[in-house]
Amino acid sequence: MTISKDEVLYVAHLARLEIPPDEMEGLASQIDDILSYVATLKEADTNNVDPTAQSLSLVNRFREDVVGDTLGSEKAVENCHDNYDGMFVVPKVVKS
Amino acid sequence: MKLYELSVADARQKLDNKEISSVELTKSVFERIDEVEPKLDAFITICKESALKEAELADKMISEGKKTPLLGIPVSLKDLICTNGVRTTCASKILENFIPPYDATLVEALKKDGAVITGKVNMDEFAMGSSTENSAFKITKNPWDTKRIPGGSSGGSAVCVAADMSLVSFGSDTGGSIRQPASHCGVTGLKPSYGRVSRYGLVAFASSLDQIGPFTKTVEDAAMVMNTIGFFDPKDSTSFPADTPDYTSFLEKGMKGVKVGIIKEYIDAQGIDPEIAGAINKSVDVFKSLGAEIVEVSLPNTKYAVPAYYVIAPSEASSNLARYDGVRFGTRVETPELIEMYKETRSKGFGAEVKRRIIIGTYALSAGYYDAYYGQAQKVRTLIADDFKKAFEKADILLSPVTPEPPFKLGEKTDDPLTMYLSDIFTISANLAGIPGISVPCGLTKNNLPIGLQLMAPSFEEGRILKAGYNFQCETDFHKKRPVI
């Protein structure tokens, strides 16, 4: 066993996911299967091998800091739950 | 022949010669959609009204002498490509009502060239899956056998082209999501090199692997489409500033002296369906008869490709999908406590496979496990890319199956995600290495199910596989076969 039910629950909490108790058993066993399978990676000899984050040899690309055609704040907030004057109105995050 | 059956190349000729109009072609496509869509469920959103307006505009542009490859051609889009003013759901409840306020660079390019957008098509939720069964909205059926999966994640796109409901469809390929459904539905599917087609406006699944590409009826059409979509885009920081070739210039006959590599580890792989192995062997003979030289190459780290992918892709996904928290946009479940709002929103908004991958990714990136999983997978990715570099010293292109098995039955693997993952074995490595791959039809099983042939080339050498695929289609007629729906 690679991962326990408690660990699945804890990781789900970190990812802000709720797992209903009746789904827990099945999910934990599927995740354990997958993690046991990917654990075969440990067998690969990666001494002196550099990691690849992406396949292109690109480094950060910057542009000139000039104003271009942009969406505009009114349009950018069109999909939000609530907006005010081109700004997102979000749920209260600080307790009073 | 009905107009909806036309290839892009043939339609282009008829449109430019004024034999047909884009309005006629578009109406024909919508008649076909009315006829077969109820049996196949490929579309999430159909854009008939706007498409007919775009077709009228295209006809005007044609009469003014404008010439572009896709002018007046009906195309559809996988529903994770942002379309200004048209709902883009990613087949997820969490984006059920999301209407993008901007167009993806791909869509901008299509509109600029006068393509006609027929609608947004079904997919596995957030492109996670190999069967399109993970859509929150509908189950898309394979037109060759409606009891079977069309493949995924771009299943709607493959079905759309296979059933003549659009001449072209655009999908995305993170681990095989263009090539595998193309193979299962008997159409041509191209995954370009990573960085070749802009990802700006493509909803992210695994950003270092995702790539947009076309589903078409022929390789010639794929080359024509690439002339509209394959260019450098400053809005995508991973768009590669490579020279943009005329992709149709590679469509020349002759394979003499071309070295075609057969991959030892793929031949030895367990569980390849004998009918698929047979069709691949016959495809090798086609290339031999065209004068190609067949060489054997080795990709010794193949056995680590699927495990590396199923660490890297979920890790990137868990990070990319953190934005769907109900705070600014997307579905929100109101609760008094903020943390409960996050949890309820994400739990109701995401389907089972997406949740599984978020949990795996979060675990692989968490303190104490990062080096063992994500770090090690990134190193293995280097080994896999190096394997390809060595193979391409011996061969100009590589040839392999696309999938180990023909399309399976709907529901057959939904309870067993790991078995589903293993069906990606021949396609995943190309994404890890960033190289282009194409799936072309190369046979039918005795049950009349399509088989695909995969051709791969080094990064930014799409020309080699377009040429090889074109030559293959000049010699064979599998790409001309259509399902009876």
Coordinates of C-alpha atoms in Angstrom, one line a residue:
Chain A
M1 CA 0.0 0.0 0.0
T2 CA 1.4 3.4 -1.1
I3 CA -1.1 5.7 0.4
S4 CA -3.6 5.3 3.3
K5 CA -7.2 6.5 3.4
D6 CA -6.2 9.2 5.9
E7 CA -3.5 10.5 3.6
V8 CA -6.0 10.6 0.7
L9 CA -8.3 12.6 2.9
Y10 CA -5.6 15.0 3.9
V11 CA -4.4 15.5 0.3
A12 CA -8.0 16.1 -0.8
H13 CA -8.3 18.7 1.9
L14 CA -5.1 20.4 0.7
A15 CA -6.7 20.5 -2.8
R16 CA -10.0 21.7 -1.3
L17 CA -11.9 18.7 -2.3
E18 CA -14.6 17.0 -0.2
I19 CA -14.8 13.2 -0.6
P20 CA -18.2 11.7 0.4
P21 CA -17.7 8.8 2.8
D22 CA -19.3 6.3 0.4
E23 CA -16.8 7.2 -2.4
M24 CA -13.8 7.0 -0.1
E25 CA -13.1 3.3 -0.3
G26 CA -13.2 3.1 -4.1
L27 CA -11.2 6.3 -4.6
A28 CA -8.5 5.4 -2.1
S29 CA -7.9 2.1 -3.8
Q30 CA -7.8 3.6 -7.3
I31 CA -5.3 6.2 -6.1
D32 CA -3.3 3.6 -4.4
D33 CA -3.2 1.5 -7.7
I34 CA -2.1 4.5 -9.7
L35 CA 0.6 5.6 -7.2
S36 CA 1.9 2.0 -7.0
Y37 CA 2.1 1.9 -10.7
V38 CA 3.9 5.2 -11.1
A39 CA 6.3 4.2 -8.4
T40 CA 8.1 2.1 -11.0
L41 CA 9.8 5.4 -11.9
K42 CA 12.1 4.8 -9.0
E43 CA 13.7 2.0 -10.9
A44 CA 15.0 4.4 -13.6
D45 CA 18.6 5.3 -13.3
T46 CA 18.6 9.1 -13.2
N47 CA 22.0 9.8 -11.6
N48 CA 23.5 12.8 -13.3
V49 CA 20.4 13.4 -15.3
D50 CA 19.0 16.9 -15.4
P51 CA 15.2 17.4 -15.1
T52 CA 13.1 18.6 -18.1
A53 CA 10.4 21.0 -17.2
Q54 CA 9.4 21.6 -20.8
S55 CA 10.7 20.3 -24.1
L56 CA 11.7 23.6 -25.7
S57 CA 15.0 25.2 -24.9
L58 CA 13.2 28.5 -24.1
V59 CA 13.9 30.7 -21.2
N60 CA 11.6 33.5 -19.9
R61 CA 10.6 35.8 -22.6
F62 CA 9.9 39.4 -21.9
R63 CA 8.2 42.1 -23.9
E64 CA 8.6 45.8 -23.9
D65 CA 6.6 47.5 -21.2
V66 CA 4.3 49.4 -23.5
V67 CA 0.5 49.6 -23.5
G68 CA -1.1 47.4 -26.1
D69 CA -4.6 46.4 -27.0
T70 CA -6.1 44.7 -23.9
L71 CA -9.4 43.4 -22.8
G72 CA -10.3 46.3 -20.5
S73 CA -11.5 45.8 -17.0
E74 CA -15.3 45.9 -17.7
K75 CA -15.0 43.1 -20.1
A76 CA -12.6 41.1 -17.9
V77 CA -15.0 40.9 -15.1
E78 CA -18.0 40.0 -17.3
N79 CA -18.0 36.3 -16.0
C80 CA -17.6 37.0 -12.4
H81 CA -20.3 36.4 -9.8
D82 CA -20.4 40.1 -8.8
N83 CA -18.5 43.1 -10.0
Y84 CA -18.2 46.8 -9.1
D85 CA -16.7 49.4 -11.3
G86 CA -14.6 46.9 -13.3
M87 CA -13.5 45.1 -10.2
F88 CA -14.2 41.6 -8.9
V89 CA -16.4 41.5 -5.8
V90 CA -15.3 38.4 -3.9
P91 CA -16.6 36.6 -0.8
K92 CA -15.3 38.0 2.5
V93 CA -12.0 36.4 3.3
V94 CA -11.2 38.1 6.6
K95 CA -13.2 37.4 9.7
S96 CA -14.4 40.5 11.5
Chain B
M1 CA -21.4 13.3 -53.6
K2 CA -22.9 15.6 -50.9
L3 CA -21.1 18.8 -50.2
Y4 CA -20.5 17.9 -46.6
E5 CA -18.4 14.9 -47.7
L6 CA -15.8 17.2 -49.4
S7 CA -12.2 17.5 -48.2
V8 CA -10.8 20.9 -47.6
A9 CA -8.7 20.7 -50.7
D10 CA -11.7 19.8 -52.9
A11 CA -14.0 22.4 -51.3
R12 CA -11.3 25.0 -51.7
Q13 CA -11.2 24.4 -55.4
K14 CA -14.9 24.5 -55.8
L15 CA -15.3 27.6 -53.7
D16 CA -12.5 29.4 -55.6
N17 CA -14.0 28.4 -58.9
K18 CA -17.4 29.6 -57.7
E19 CA -18.9 26.2 -58.4
I20 CA -20.3 26.3 -54.8
S21 CA -20.7 28.9 -52.2
S22 CA -19.7 28.8 -48.6
V23 CA -23.4 29.3 -47.6
E24 CA -24.3 26.1 -49.6
L25 CA -21.4 24.2 -48.1
T26 CA -22.3 25.3 -44.6
K27 CA -26.0 24.5 -45.1
S28 CA -25.1 21.1 -46.3
V29 CA -23.0 20.5 -43.1
F30 CA -25.8 21.6 -40.9
E31 CA -28.2 19.3 -42.7
R32 CA -25.8 16.5 -41.9
I33 CA -25.6 17.6 -38.3
D34 CA -29.4 17.5 -38.1
E35 CA -29.3 14.0 -39.6
V36 CA -26.6 12.3 -37.5
E37 CA -25.9 14.3 -34.4
P38 CA -28.9 12.8 -32.5
K39 CA -27.2 9.4 -32.8
L40 CA -23.7 10.6 -32.0
D41 CA -23.8 13.5 -29.5
A42 CA -20.6 15.2 -30.6
F43 CA -21.6 18.8 -30.0
I44 CA -22.0 20.7 -26.8
T45 CA -22.9 24.0 -28.5
I46 CA -24.1 24.3 -32.1
C47 CA -23.5 27.8 -33.7
K48 CA -25.7 27.6 -36.7
E49 CA -26.9 31.2 -36.9
S50 CA -23.4 32.8 -36.6
A51 CA -21.9 30.1 -38.9
L52 CA -24.3 31.1 -41.7
K53 CA -23.4 34.8 -41.2
E54 CA -19.7 33.8 -41.3
A55 CA -20.4 31.9 -44.5
E56 CA -22.1 34.9 -46.1
L57 CA -19.1 37.0 -45.2
A58 CA -16.7 34.3 -46.6
D59 CA -18.6 34.3 -49.9
K60 CA -18.2 38.1 -50.1
M61 CA -14.4 37.8 -49.3
I62 CA -14.1 35.1 -52.0
S63 CA -15.8 37.3 -54.6
E64 CA -13.4 40.1 -53.7
G65 CA -10.5 37.7 -54.5
K66 CA -9.3 36.9 -51.0
K67 CA -7.4 33.6 -50.9
T68 CA -6.7 31.7 -47.7
P69 CA -6.7 27.9 -47.0
L70 CA -9.8 27.9 -44.8
L71 CA -11.9 30.7 -46.3
G72 CA -15.5 29.6 -46.2
I73 CA -14.7 26.1 -44.7
P74 CA -16.9 24.8 -41.9
V75 CA -14.8 23.9 -38.8
S76 CA -15.6 22.9 -35.2
L77 CA -13.7 23.5 -32.0
K78 CA -13.1 21.3 -29.0
D79 CA -14.9 23.0 -26.1
L80 CA -11.7 24.1 -24.3
I81 CA -10.7 26.6 -27.0
C82 CA -11.9 30.1 -25.9
T83 CA -14.5 31.7 -28.2
N84 CA -15.5 35.3 -27.6
G85 CA -19.2 35.4 -26.7
V86 CA -19.7 31.6 -27.1
R87 CA -19.9 29.4 -24.1
T88 CA -16.7 27.4 -23.4
T89 CA -17.3 24.6 -20.9
C90 CA -14.4 22.2 -21.0
A91 CA -17.2 19.6 -20.6
S92 CA -17.2 20.5 -16.9
K93 CA -20.0 21.7 -14.6
I94 CA -17.5 24.2 -13.1
L95 CA -17.4 26.1 -16.4
E96 CA -21.0 25.3 -17.5
N97 CA -21.9 28.9 -17.9
F98 CA -18.5 30.4 -18.8
I99 CA -18.6 32.8 -21.8
P100 CA -15.1 33.9 -22.7
P101 CA -14.7 37.6 -23.3
Y102 CA -11.9 36.9 -25.8
D103 CA -10.9 34.6 -28.7
A104 CA -8.0 32.2 -28.5
T105 CA -5.2 33.0 -30.9
L106 CA -6.3 30.0 -32.9
V107 CA -9.8 31.3 -33.2
E108 CA -8.6 34.8 -34.1
A109 CA -6.5 33.2 -36.9
L110 CA -9.5 31.2 -38.1
K111 CA -11.7 34.2 -38.2
K112 CA -9.1 36.3 -39.9
D113 CA -8.8 33.7 -42.6
G114 CA -12.6 33.5 -43.0
A115 CA -13.3 30.0 -41.6
V116 CA -16.9 29.2 -40.6
I117 CA -17.2 28.0 -37.0
T118 CA -20.0 25.4 -36.7
G119 CA -19.8 24.9 -32.9
K120 CA -18.1 23.6 -29.8
V121 CA -17.6 19.8 -29.5
N122 CA -17.6 17.3 -26.6
M123 CA -14.5 16.1 -24.8
D124 CA -13.4 14.4 -21.6
E125 CA -13.7 17.0 -18.8
F126 CA -10.7 19.3 -18.9
A127 CA -9.2 16.9 -21.5
M128 CA -8.6 14.2 -18.9
G129 CA -9.5 10.8 -20.4
S130 CA -9.2 8.5 -23.4
S131 CA -12.8 7.9 -24.2
T132 CA -14.8 11.1 -23.9
E133 CA -16.9 9.3 -21.3
N134 CA -15.7 11.8 -18.7
S135 CA -17.8 14.7 -20.1
A136 CA -20.2 16.2 -17.6
F137 CA -22.8 16.6 -20.3
K138 CA -23.1 13.7 -22.8
I139 CA -21.6 10.5 -24.1
T140 CA -20.3 10.8 -27.6
K141 CA -20.5 7.6 -29.7
N142 CA -18.2 6.2 -32.3
P143 CA -19.8 6.5 -35.7
W144 CA -18.4 3.2 -36.8
D145 CA -20.2 1.4 -33.9
T146 CA -22.3 3.6 -31.6
K147 CA -21.9 1.1 -28.7
R148 CA -18.2 2.0 -28.7
I149 CA -16.1 4.9 -27.5
P150 CA -14.8 7.4 -30.0
G151 CA -11.6 7.8 -28.1
G152 CA -10.6 10.9 -26.2
S153 CA -10.1 13.3 -24.9
S154 CA -10.9 15.1 -28.3
G155 CA -13.7 12.5 -29.1
G156 CA -16.2 15.1 -30.3
S157 CA -13.7 16.5 -32.8
A158 CA -12.9 13.0 -34.2
V159 CA -16.5 12.1 -34.5
C160 CA -17.4 15.5 -36.1
V161 CA -14.9 14.9 -39.0
A162 CA -15.6 11.1 -39.3
A163 CA -19.3 11.7 -39.6
D164 CA -18.9 14.7 -42.0
M165 CA -20.4 17.2 -39.5
S166 CA -17.5 19.6 -40.2
L167 CA -14.6 19.5 -42.7
V168 CA -12.1 20.2 -40.0
S169 CA -12.2 20.1 -36.2
F170 CA -9.6 21.4 -33.8
G171 CA -8.6 19.4 -30.7
S172 CA -5.8 19.3 -28.2
D173 CA -3.3 16.6 -27.5
T174 CA -1.7 16.2 -24.0
G175 CA -0.9 12.5 -24.1
G176 CA -2.6 11.3 -27.3
S177 CA -5.9 13.2 -27.2
I178 CA -5.8 14.0 -30.9
R179 CA -4.0 10.9 -32.3
Q180 CA -6.0 8.3 -30.4
P181 CA -9.5 9.5 -31.2
A182 CA -8.4 10.1 -34.8
S183 CA -7.3 6.5 -34.9
H184 CA -10.5 5.2 -33.4
C185 CA -12.7 7.1 -35.8
G186 CA -10.7 6.6 -39.0
V187 CA -9.6 10.2 -39.6
T188 CA -6.3 12.1 -39.9
G189 CA -5.2 13.7 -36.6
L190 CA -2.0 15.8 -36.3
K191 CA -0.3 16.8 -33.0
P192 CA 2.1 19.4 -34.0
S193 CA 5.4 20.0 -32.1
Y194 CA 5.0 21.6 -28.7
G195 CA 5.3 25.3 -29.3
R196 CA 4.1 25.2 -32.9
V197 CA 0.5 26.3 -32.4
S198 CA -0.3 29.0 -29.9
R199 CA -1.9 27.8 -26.7
Y200 CA -3.2 31.3 -25.9
G201 CA -6.9 30.8 -25.1
L202 CA -6.6 27.0 -24.8
V203 CA -7.8 26.2 -21.3
A204 CA -4.8 24.6 -19.6
F205 CA -4.6 21.0 -18.5
A206 CA -0.9 20.2 -18.4
S207 CA 0.9 23.3 -19.8
S208 CA 4.2 21.6 -20.7
L209 CA 2.4 18.9 -22.7
D210 CA -0.7 20.5 -24.2
Q211 CA -0.8 21.2 -28.0
I212 CA -3.6 22.2 -30.3
G213 CA -3.9 20.4 -33.7
P214 CA -6.3 19.6 -36.5
F215 CA -8.6 16.6 -37.3
T216 CA -9.0 16.4 -41.1
K217 CA -10.1 13.9 -43.7
T218 CA -6.7 13.8 -45.4
V219 CA -3.0 14.6 -44.7
E220 CA -3.2 17.2 -47.5
D221 CA -6.0 19.0 -45.6
A222 CA -3.9 18.9 -42.4
A223 CA -1.1 20.7 -44.2
M224 CA -3.5 23.3 -45.5
V225 CA -4.9 23.9 -42.0
M226 CA -1.4 24.2 -40.6
N227 CA -0.8 27.2 -42.9
T228 CA -3.5 29.0 -41.0
I229 CA -2.7 27.9 -37.5
G230 CA 1.1 27.1 -37.2
F231 CA 2.8 30.4 -36.5
F232 CA 4.7 32.2 -33.7
D233 CA 2.5 34.0 -31.2
P234 CA 4.0 36.5 -28.8
K235 CA 1.0 36.0 -26.5
D236 CA 2.1 32.5 -25.7
S237 CA 5.4 32.4 -23.8
T238 CA 6.0 28.9 -25.0
S239 CA 5.2 29.6 -28.7
F240 CA 8.4 28.8 -30.5
P241 CA 10.0 31.5 -32.7
A242 CA 10.7 29.0 -35.5
D243 CA 10.4 29.8 -39.2
T244 CA 6.9 29.1 -40.5
P245 CA 7.1 26.9 -43.6
D246 CA 4.5 26.5 -46.3
Y247 CA 3.3 23.2 -44.9
T248 CA 1.8 22.2 -48.2
S249 CA 5.2 22.3 -49.8
F250 CA 6.0 19.0 -48.1
L251 CA 3.3 17.2 -50.1
E252 CA 5.4 15.7 -52.7
K253 CA 5.5 12.2 -53.9
G254 CA 8.5 9.9 -53.3
M255 CA 9.9 8.2 -50.2
K256 CA 13.1 7.0 -51.8
G257 CA 16.0 7.0 -49.3
V258 CA 13.8 8.1 -46.4
K259 CA 14.6 6.1 -43.3
V260 CA 11.5 4.9 -41.5
G261 CA 12.3 3.7 -37.9
I262 CA 10.4 0.8 -36.3
I263 CA 10.5 1.0 -32.5
K264 CA 11.7 -2.3 -30.9
E265 CA 10.0 -1.7 -27.6
Y266 CA 6.7 -1.0 -29.3
I267 CA 6.9 -4.2 -31.3
D268 CA 7.7 -6.2 -28.2
A269 CA 4.9 -4.4 -26.1
Q270 CA 2.4 -6.8 -24.5
G271 CA -1.2 -6.7 -25.5
I272 CA -1.1 -5.4 -29.0
D273 CA -4.2 -6.6 -30.8
P274 CA -3.1 -9.0 -33.6
E275 CA -5.3 -7.2 -36.2
I276 CA -3.6 -3.9 -35.3
A277 CA -0.1 -5.5 -35.5
G278 CA -1.1 -6.9 -38.9
A279 CA -2.2 -3.5 -40.3
I280 CA 1.0 -1.9 -39.1
N281 CA 3.1 -4.5 -40.8
K282 CA 1.2 -3.9 -44.0
S283 CA 1.8 -0.2 -43.6
V284 CA 5.5 -0.9 -43.3
D285 CA 5.3 -2.8 -46.6
V286 CA 3.6 0.2 -48.2
F287 CA 6.6 2.4 -47.3
K288 CA 9.0 -0.3 -48.4
S289 CA 7.3 -0.4 -51.8
L290 CA 7.7 3.4 -52.1
G291 CA 11.4 3.1 -51.7
A292 CA 11.8 3.9 -48.0
E293 CA 14.5 2.2 -46.0
I294 CA 13.2 0.4 -42.9
V295 CA 15.5 0.6 -39.8
E296 CA 15.0 -0.7 -36.3
V297 CA 15.4 1.8 -33.5
S298 CA 15.2 1.5 -29.7
L299 CA 13.5 3.8 -27.1
P300 CA 14.8 1.9 -24.0
N301 CA 12.9 4.1 -21.5
T302 CA 9.5 3.4 -23.0
K303 CA 8.4 1.5 -20.0
Y304 CA 8.7 4.7 -17.9
A305 CA 6.7 6.9 -20.3
V306 CA 3.2 6.2 -18.9
P307 CA 4.3 6.5 -15.3
A308 CA 6.2 9.7 -15.9
Y309 CA 3.2 11.1 -17.7
Y310 CA 0.8 10.2 -14.9
V311 CA 3.0 12.1 -12.5
I312 CA 3.7 15.2 -14.6
A313 CA 0.3 15.7 -16.1
P314 CA -1.7 15.5 -12.9
S315 CA 0.9 17.6 -11.1
E316 CA 0.5 20.4 -13.7
A317 CA -3.3 19.9 -13.7
S318 CA -3.6 20.2 -9.9
S319 CA -1.8 23.5 -10.1
N320 CA -3.7 24.8 -13.2
L321 CA -7.1 23.8 -11.8
A322 CA -6.5 25.5 -8.5
R323 CA -8.0 28.6 -10.1
Y324 CA -11.5 27.0 -10.1
D325 CA -12.4 28.0 -6.6
G326 CA -15.7 29.8 -7.1
V327 CA -14.2 33.1 -6.0
R328 CA -14.1 35.1 -9.3
F329 CA -15.9 33.2 -12.0
G330 CA -17.3 29.7 -12.7
T331 CA -19.7 27.7 -10.6
R332 CA -19.9 28.7 -6.9
V333 CA -21.8 26.9 -4.2
E334 CA -22.7 29.5 -1.5
T335 CA -21.8 28.5 2.1
P336 CA -21.3 30.6 5.2
E337 CA -17.6 29.5 5.6
L338 CA -15.1 30.3 2.9
I339 CA -13.2 27.1 3.1
E340 CA -16.4 25.1 2.8
M341 CA -17.3 27.3 -0.2
Y342 CA -14.1 26.2 -1.9
K343 CA -14.7 22.5 -1.1
E344 CA -18.3 22.4 -2.0
T345 CA -17.7 24.3 -5.3
R346 CA -14.9 22.1 -6.4
S347 CA -16.5 18.9 -5.3
K348 CA -19.7 19.6 -7.1
G349 CA -18.0 21.3 -10.1
F350 CA -15.4 18.6 -10.9
G351 CA -16.1 15.0 -12.1
A352 CA -14.5 11.9 -10.7
E353 CA -11.5 11.7 -13.0
V354 CA -10.6 15.3 -12.6
K355 CA -10.7 14.9 -8.8
R356 CA -8.6 11.8 -9.0
R357 CA -5.9 13.6 -11.0
I358 CA -6.0 16.7 -8.7
I359 CA -5.4 14.4 -5.7
I360 CA -2.6 12.5 -7.4
G361 CA -1.0 15.8 -8.6
T362 CA -1.3 17.4 -5.2
Y363 CA 0.2 14.3 -3.5
A364 CA 3.1 14.2 -6.0
L365 CA 3.9 17.9 -5.4
S366 CA 3.6 17.8 -1.7
A367 CA 6.4 18.2 0.8
G368 CA 8.3 14.9 1.3
Y369 CA 7.1 13.4 -2.0
Y370 CA 8.2 16.0 -4.5
D371 CA 11.6 14.6 -5.3
A372 CA 10.5 10.9 -5.4
Y373 CA 7.6 11.6 -7.8
Y374 CA 7.7 14.9 -9.7
G375 CA 11.4 15.4 -9.6
Q376 CA 12.1 11.9 -10.7
A377 CA 9.4 12.1 -13.4
Q378 CA 11.1 15.2 -14.8
K379 CA 14.4 13.4 -15.0
V380 CA 12.8 10.4 -16.7
R381 CA 11.4 12.9 -19.2
T382 CA 14.9 13.9 -20.1
L383 CA 15.8 10.2 -20.7
I384 CA 12.8 9.8 -22.9
A385 CA 13.6 12.9 -25.0
D386 CA 17.2 11.6 -25.3
D387 CA 16.0 8.3 -26.5
F388 CA 14.2 10.0 -29.3
K389 CA 17.2 12.2 -30.2
K390 CA 19.3 9.0 -30.6
A391 CA 16.5 7.3 -32.6
F392 CA 16.3 10.2 -35.0
E393 CA 20.1 9.9 -35.6
K394 CA 19.2 6.5 -37.3
A395 CA 15.8 7.3 -38.7
D396 CA 14.1 10.3 -40.4
I397 CA 10.7 9.4 -39.1
L398 CA 9.3 6.8 -36.6
L399 CA 6.4 4.5 -37.4
S400 CA 4.2 2.8 -34.8
P401 CA 0.6 1.9 -33.9
V402 CA -1.5 4.7 -32.3
T403 CA -3.3 2.4 -29.8
P404 CA -2.8 -1.2 -28.7
E405 CA -6.5 -2.1 -29.1
P406 CA -9.4 -1.0 -31.3
P407 CA -12.0 1.2 -29.6
F408 CA -13.5 -0.5 -26.6
K409 CA -17.2 -0.6 -25.6
L410 CA -18.8 2.3 -23.8
G411 CA -18.6 1.8 -20.0
E412 CA -16.0 -1.0 -20.3
K413 CA -13.1 0.7 -18.5
T414 CA -14.8 3.5 -16.6
D415 CA -14.3 1.8 -13.2
D416 CA -10.6 1.1 -13.9
P417 CA -8.7 4.3 -14.5
L418 CA -5.3 2.6 -14.5
T419 CA -6.2 0.2 -17.4
M420 CA -7.5 3.3 -19.3
Y421 CA -4.2 5.0 -18.8
L422 CA -2.3 2.1 -20.2
S423 CA -4.0 2.5 -23.6
D424 CA -2.0 5.7 -24.1
I425 CA 1.3 3.8 -24.2
F426 CA 2.2 4.6 -27.9
T427 CA 1.2 8.3 -27.8
I428 CA 2.4 9.7 -24.5
S429 CA 6.1 9.7 -25.3
A430 CA 5.7 12.3 -28.1
N431 CA 4.2 14.7 -25.7
L432 CA 6.9 14.2 -23.1
A433 CA 9.5 14.8 -25.8
G434 CA 7.5 17.7 -27.5
I435 CA 7.8 16.1 -30.9
P436 CA 5.0 16.0 -33.6
G437 CA 3.0 12.9 -34.4
I438 CA 0.2 12.2 -36.8
S439 CA -2.4 9.4 -36.9
V440 CA -3.5 8.2 -40.4
P441 CA -6.1 5.5 -41.1
C442 CA -4.3 2.2 -42.1
G443 CA -6.9 -0.5 -41.9
L444 CA -10.2 -1.8 -40.5
T445 CA -10.6 -4.7 -38.2
K446 CA -12.9 -7.6 -39.1
N447 CA -15.6 -5.9 -37.0
N448 CA -15.2 -2.8 -39.2
L449 CA -13.4 -0.6 -36.7
P450 CA -10.7 1.8 -37.8
I451 CA -7.0 1.3 -37.1
G452 CA -4.5 4.1 -37.1
L453 CA -0.9 4.4 -38.0
Q454 CA 1.3 6.8 -36.1
L455 CA 4.2 8.7 -37.7
M456 CA 6.6 10.8 -35.6
A457 CA 9.4 13.3 -36.4
P458 CA 11.8 15.5 -34.5
S459 CA 10.5 18.8 -33.2
F460 CA 9.5 21.3 -35.8
E461 CA 9.9 18.7 -38.6
E462 CA 6.2 18.3 -39.2
G463 CA 7.1 18.4 -42.9
R464 CA 8.5 14.9 -42.7
I465 CA 5.4 13.3 -41.3
L466 CA 3.1 15.3 -43.6
K467 CA 5.1 14.0 -46.5
A468 CA 5.1 10.4 -45.3
G469 CA 1.4 10.5 -44.5
Y470 CA 0.6 12.1 -47.8
N471 CA 2.6 9.4 -49.7
F472 CA 0.8 6.7 -47.6
Q473 CA -2.6 8.2 -48.5
C474 CA -1.7 8.3 -52.2
E475 CA -1.1 4.5 -52.1
T476 CA -4.0 3.5 -49.8
D477 CA -7.7 4.3 -49.5
F478 CA -8.4 3.7 -45.8
H479 CA -8.8 7.5 -45.3
K480 CA -11.6 7.5 -47.9
K481 CA -13.7 4.9 -46.0
R482 CA -16.7 6.3 -44.1
P483 CA -18.9 4.7 -41.5
V484 CA -22.6 4.0 -42.2
I485 CA -24.5 5.9 -39.5

